[in-house]
PDB file of C-alpha atoms and ligand atoms in Angstrom:
ATOM      1  CA  MET A  11      14.730  -1.787  15.112  1.00 93.00           C
ATOM      2  CA  ARG A  12      14.784  -1.513  11.474  1.00 96.00           C
ATOM      3  CA  ILE A  13      13.285   1.427   9.425  1.00 98.00           C
ATOM      4  CA  GLY A  14      11.818   1.045   5.941  1.00 98.00           C
ATOM      5  CA  PHE A  15      10.314   3.459   3.333  1.00 98.00           C
ATOM      6  CA  GLY A  16       8.028   2.916   0.421  1.00 98.00           C
ATOM      7  CA  TYR A  17       6.580   4.762  -2.499  1.00 98.00           C
ATOM      8  CA  ASP A  18       4.171   3.680  -5.112  1.00 97.00           C
ATOM      9  CA  SER A  19       2.204   5.353  -7.880  1.00 98.00           C
ATOM     10  CA  HIS A  20      -0.514   4.015 -10.304  1.00 97.00           C
ATOM     11  CA  ARG A  21      -2.469   5.389 -13.147  1.00 98.00           C
ATOM     12  CA  LEU A  22      -6.116   6.091 -12.999  1.00 98.00           C
ATOM     13  CA  VAL A  23      -8.222   4.608 -15.823  1.00 98.00           C
ATOM     14  CA  THR A  24     -11.711   3.763 -16.584  1.00 97.00           C
ATOM     15  CA  GLY A  25     -13.144   0.317 -16.410  1.00 96.00           C
ATOM     16  CA  ARG A  26     -11.292  -0.559 -13.127  1.00 96.00           C
ATOM     17  CA  LYS A  27     -12.399  -0.658  -9.453  1.00 96.00           C
ATOM     18  CA  LEU A  28     -10.642   1.764  -7.046  1.00 97.00           C
ATOM     19  CA  ILE A  29      -9.094  -0.304  -4.438  1.00 97.00           C
ATOM     20  CA  LEU A  30      -7.277   1.711  -1.788  1.00 98.00           C
ATOM     21  CA  GLY A  31      -6.000   0.432   1.548  1.00 97.00           C
ATOM     22  CA  GLY A  32      -7.886  -2.995   0.920  1.00 97.00           C
ATOM     23  CA  VAL A  33     -11.278  -1.075   0.538  1.00 97.00           C
ATOM     24  CA  GLU A  34     -13.314  -0.514  -2.649  1.00 97.00           C
ATOM     25  CA  ILE A  35     -14.100   3.076  -2.966  1.00 98.00           C
ATOM     26  CA  PRO A  36     -16.834   4.228  -5.311  1.00 97.00           C
ATOM     27  CA  TYR A  37     -15.313   6.258  -8.104  1.00 97.00           C
ATOM     28  CA  GLU A  38     -15.546   6.691 -11.830  1.00 97.00           C
ATOM     29  CA  LYS A  39     -11.971   5.253 -12.340  1.00 98.00           C
ATOM     30  CA  GLY A  40      -9.764   2.783 -10.873  1.00 97.00           C
ATOM     31  CA  LEU A  41      -6.198   2.184 -10.683  1.00 97.00           C
ATOM     32  CA  ALA A  42      -4.360   0.347 -13.564  1.00 96.00           C
ATOM     33  CA  GLY A  43      -1.971  -2.420 -12.774  1.00 92.00           C
ATOM     34  CA  HIS A  44      -1.167  -6.190 -12.826  1.00 88.00           C
ATOM     35  CA  SER A  45      -2.653  -6.758  -9.308  1.00 89.00           C
ATOM     36  CA  ASP A  46      -5.407  -4.721  -7.938  1.00 92.00           C
ATOM     37  CA  ALA A  47      -3.086  -1.809  -7.921  1.00 95.00           C
ATOM     38  CA  ASP A  48      -3.531  -0.872  -4.454  1.00 97.00           C
ATOM     39  CA  VAL A  49      -1.076   1.850  -4.223  1.00 98.00           C
ATOM     40  CA  LEU A  50      -1.307   2.402  -0.444  1.00 98.00           C
ATOM     41  CA  LEU A  51      -0.678  -1.400   0.283  1.00 97.00           C
ATOM     42  CA  HIS A  52       2.111  -1.499  -2.204  1.00 97.00           C
ATOM     43  CA  ALA A  53       3.789   1.319  -0.362  1.00 98.00           C
ATOM     44  CA  ILE A  54       3.405  -0.241   2.811  1.00 98.00           C
ATOM     45  CA  MET A  55       4.777  -3.462   1.572  1.00 97.00           C
ATOM     46  CA  ASP A  56       7.907  -1.923   0.022  1.00 98.00           C
ATOM     47  CA  ALA A  57       8.512  -0.156   3.284  1.00 98.00           C
ATOM     48  CA  ILE A  58       8.267  -3.597   5.168  1.00 98.00           C
ATOM     49  CA  ILE A  59      10.412  -5.232   2.528  1.00 98.00           C
ATOM     50  CA  GLY A  60      12.699  -2.459   2.517  1.00 98.00           C
ATOM     51  CA  ALA A  61      13.205  -2.566   6.410  1.00 97.00           C
ATOM     52  CA  LEU A  62      13.903  -6.299   5.923  1.00 97.00           C
ATOM     53  CA  GLY A  63      16.662  -5.293   3.485  1.00 96.00           C
ATOM     54  CA  LEU A  64      15.012  -7.863   0.962  1.00 96.00           C
ATOM     55  CA  GLY A  65      14.777  -5.553  -2.302  1.00 94.00           C
ATOM     56  CA  ASP A  66      11.141  -4.576  -3.405  1.00 93.00           C
ATOM     57  CA  ILE A  67       7.738  -5.749  -3.980  1.00 91.00           C
ATOM     58  CA  GLY A  68       8.601  -6.589  -7.538  1.00 88.00           C
ATOM     59  CA  ARG A  69      11.266  -9.056  -6.505  1.00 89.00           C
ATOM     60  CA  HIS A  70       8.750 -10.948  -4.290  1.00 90.00           C
ATOM     61  CA  PHE A  71       5.590 -10.532  -6.504  1.00 87.00           C
ATOM     62  CA  PRO A  72       6.725 -10.022 -10.099  1.00 81.00           C
ATOM     63  CA  ASP A  73       4.294  -8.407 -12.610  1.00 80.00           C
ATOM     64  CA  THR A  74       5.391 -10.919 -15.157  1.00 81.00           C
ATOM     65  CA  ASP A  75       3.842 -13.776 -12.968  1.00 82.00           C
ATOM     66  CA  PRO A  76       0.336 -14.739 -13.771  1.00 82.00           C
ATOM     67  CA  ALA A  77      -0.167 -15.738 -10.136  1.00 80.00           C
ATOM     68  CA  TRP A  78      -0.224 -12.175  -9.163  1.00 78.00           C
ATOM     69  CA  LYS A  79      -2.650 -11.005 -12.041  1.00 80.00           C
ATOM     70  CA  ASP A  80      -5.527  -9.042 -10.370  1.00 78.00           C
ATOM     71  CA  ALA A  81      -4.269 -10.218  -6.998  1.00 83.00           C
ATOM     72  CA  ASP A  82      -5.831  -8.955  -3.913  1.00 91.00           C
ATOM     73  CA  SER A  83      -3.147  -6.861  -2.468  1.00 93.00           C
ATOM     74  CA  ILE A  84      -4.370  -7.724   1.105  1.00 94.00           C
ATOM     75  CA  VAL A  85      -3.205 -11.235   0.524  1.00 93.00           C
ATOM     76  CA  LEU A  86       0.101  -9.865  -0.607  1.00 94.00           C
ATOM     77  CA  LEU A  87       0.413  -7.771   2.421  1.00 96.00           C
ATOM     78  CA  GLU A  88      -0.374 -10.785   4.587  1.00 96.00           C
ATOM     79  CA  GLN A  89       2.453 -12.617   2.954  1.00 95.00           C
ATOM     80  CA  VAL A  90       5.025  -9.653   3.667  1.00 96.00           C
ATOM     81  CA  VAL A  91       3.918  -9.556   7.272  1.00 96.00           C
ATOM     82  CA  GLY A  92       4.492 -13.177   7.398  1.00 96.00           C
ATOM     83  CA  LEU A  93       7.931 -12.786   5.738  1.00 96.00           C
ATOM     84  CA  ALA A  94       8.724 -10.279   8.447  1.00 96.00           C
ATOM     85  CA  ALA A  95       7.650 -12.516  11.202  1.00 95.00           C
ATOM     86  CA  SER A  96       9.692 -15.459   9.610  1.00 95.00           C
ATOM     87  CA  ARG A  97      12.806 -13.264   9.861  1.00 95.00           C
ATOM     88  CA  GLY A  98      12.088 -12.428  13.555  1.00 95.00           C
ATOM     89  CA  TYR A  99      10.580  -8.831  12.998  1.00 96.00           C
ATOM     90  CA  SER A 100       7.159  -7.620  13.913  1.00 95.00           C
ATOM     91  CA  VAL A 101       5.712  -4.261  12.703  1.00 96.00           C
ATOM     92  CA  SER A 102       5.764  -1.572  15.448  1.00 96.00           C
ATOM     93  CA  TRP A 103       4.498   1.413  13.503  1.00 98.00           C
ATOM     94  CA  VAL A 104       3.647   2.397   9.940  1.00 98.00           C
ATOM     95  CA  ASP A 105       2.723   5.873   8.971  1.00 98.00           C
ATOM     96  CA  THR A 106       1.504   6.500   5.340  1.00 98.00           C
ATOM     97  CA  THR A 107       0.222   9.479   3.131  1.00 98.00           C
ATOM     98  CA  VAL A 108      -1.938   8.774   0.069  1.00 98.00           C
ATOM     99  CA  ILE A 109      -2.175  11.504  -2.522  1.00 98.00           C
ATOM    100  CA  ALA A 110      -5.246  11.698  -4.798  1.00 98.00           C
ATOM    101  CA  GLU A 111      -6.961  14.735  -6.075  1.00 98.00           C
ATOM    102  CA  ARG A 112     -10.298  12.772  -6.074  1.00 96.00           C
ATOM    103  CA  PRO A 113     -12.144  11.134  -4.798  1.00 96.00           C
ATOM    104  CA  ARG A 114     -12.140  12.337  -1.080  1.00 95.00           C
ATOM    105  CA  LEU A 115     -10.556   9.480   1.012  1.00 97.00           C
ATOM    106  CA  SER A 116     -10.848  10.646   4.583  1.00 94.00           C
ATOM    107  CA  GLY A 117     -14.340   8.838   5.115  1.00 96.00           C
ATOM    108  CA  TYR A 118     -12.637   5.522   4.247  1.00 97.00           C
ATOM    109  CA  ILE A 119      -9.634   5.504   6.545  1.00 97.00           C
ATOM    110  CA  ASP A 120     -11.210   3.552   9.371  1.00 96.00           C
ATOM    111  CA  ARG A 121     -12.232   0.935   7.073  1.00 97.00           C
ATOM    112  CA  MET A 122      -8.817   0.714   5.477  1.00 97.00           C
ATOM    113  CA  ARG A 123      -7.305   0.142   8.849  1.00 97.00           C
ATOM    114  CA  GLU A 124      -9.713  -2.703   9.598  1.00 96.00           C
ATOM    115  CA  ALA A 125      -8.733  -4.296   6.211  1.00 96.00           C
ATOM    116  CA  LEU A 126      -5.057  -4.106   7.248  1.00 96.00           C
ATOM    117  CA  SER A 127      -5.958  -5.617  10.432  1.00 95.00           C
ATOM    118  CA  ARG A 128      -7.340  -8.638   8.556  1.00 92.00           C
ATOM    119  CA  ALA A 129      -4.028  -8.875   6.665  1.00 90.00           C
ATOM    120  CA  GLY A 130      -2.462  -9.375  10.097  1.00 92.00           C
ATOM    121  CA  LEU A 131      -1.064  -5.743  10.336  1.00 95.00           C
ATOM    122  CA  PRO A 132      -3.008  -4.414  13.250  1.00 95.00           C
ATOM    123  CA  GLY A 133      -4.935  -1.160  12.253  1.00 93.00           C
ATOM    124  CA  ASP A 134      -3.971   0.593  15.653  1.00 94.00           C
ATOM    125  CA  LEU A 135      -0.244   0.375  14.551  1.00 97.00           C
ATOM    126  CA  VAL A 136      -0.941   2.273  11.000  1.00 97.00           C
ATOM    127  CA  ASN A 137      -1.632   5.830  10.646  1.00 98.00           C
ATOM    128  CA  ILE A 138      -3.162   6.923   7.139  1.00 98.00           C
ATOM    129  CA  LYS A 139      -3.207  10.504   5.918  1.00 98.00           C
ATOM    130  CA  ALA A 140      -4.875  11.464   2.886  1.00 97.00           C
ATOM    131  CA  LYS A 141      -4.108  14.633   0.937  1.00 97.00           C
ATOM    132  CA  THR A 142      -4.531  16.300  -2.548  1.00 97.00           C
ATOM    133  CA  ASN A 143      -1.606  17.736  -4.569  1.00 97.00           C
ATOM    134  CA  GLU A 144      -3.404  21.166  -4.678  1.00 97.00           C
ATOM    135  CA  GLY A 145      -4.034  20.360  -8.458  1.00 97.00           C
ATOM    136  CA  MET A 146      -0.266  20.099  -9.198  1.00 97.00           C
ATOM    137  CA  GLY A 147       1.521  17.338 -11.309  1.00 98.00           C
ATOM    138  CA  PHE A 148       0.161  14.033 -12.368  1.00 98.00           C
ATOM    139  CA  VAL A 149      -1.856  13.596  -9.110  1.00 98.00           C
ATOM    140  CA  GLY A 150      -3.282  17.061  -9.405  1.00 97.00           C
ATOM    141  CA  ARG A 151      -4.574  16.404 -12.826  1.00 98.00           C
ATOM    142  CA  GLY A 152      -6.110  13.142 -11.748  1.00 97.00           C
ATOM    143  CA  GLU A 153      -3.965  11.123 -13.826  1.00 98.00           C
ATOM    144  CA  GLY A 154      -2.986   8.886 -10.979  1.00 98.00           C
ATOM    145  CA  ILE A 155      -2.653   8.248  -7.307  1.00 98.00           C
ATOM    146  CA  ALA A 156       0.509   7.949  -5.190  1.00 98.00           C
ATOM    147  CA  ALA A 157       1.295   6.832  -1.683  1.00 98.00           C
ATOM    148  CA  TYR A 158       4.184   6.968   0.661  1.00 98.00           C
ATOM    149  CA  ALA A 159       4.802   4.809   3.824  1.00 98.00           C
ATOM    150  CA  VAL A 160       7.441   4.466   6.443  1.00 98.00           C
ATOM    151  CA  CYS A 161       7.565   1.635   8.832  1.00 98.00           C
ATOM    152  CA  LEU A 162       9.564   0.745  11.923  1.00 98.00           C
ATOM    153  CA  LEU A 163      10.153  -3.050  12.609  1.00 97.00           C
ATOM    154  CA  ASP A 164      11.110  -4.520  15.840  1.00 96.00           C
ATOM    155  CA  GLY A 165      13.043  -7.733  16.406  1.00 91.00           C
ATOM    156  CA  LYS A 166      16.227  -9.599  15.957  1.00 77.00           C
ATOM    157  CA  GLU A 167      17.458 -11.002  12.793  1.00 72.00           C
ATOM    158  CA  LYS A 168      17.281 -14.950  12.909  1.00 68.00           C
ATOM    159  CA  ALA A 169      20.505 -16.592  12.400  1.00 59.00           C
TER     160      ALA A 169
HETATM  161 MG1   MG B   5       2.128  -0.964  -7.261  1.00 76.30          MG
END
């Protein structure tokens, strides 16, 4: 068994779509970033990469690489799940928390889990919790959205 932890945050700006957990969510702002800036998927990917002991998401998908400009993070997640498989590991469980003051995310969680399934990470192995930050800090002021994830990988390192 390997455990991994991931964190990500992105700034909310006008003129961008809000993509969270692979789902487009109607809102007046979206997350700024080189890729689609899906904080939830980035936290999950960092948790998986961390459990593999392979650094972080920036090492695998550098934001200086034009290949990842506006990248669909579902495609990146698919690659990270494949990376785990190539090392002999499968994802046993992922638990996550997304922290956003607005919009309300609870109605989108089932669709996020379906989107994860399409990336090869079965939605029934992923728990997604959505909270606000009670008006405190950058999340509370609506300046950005943050996400945390932990994952457990099961397998045996391939020699
Ligand atoms: Mg990110």
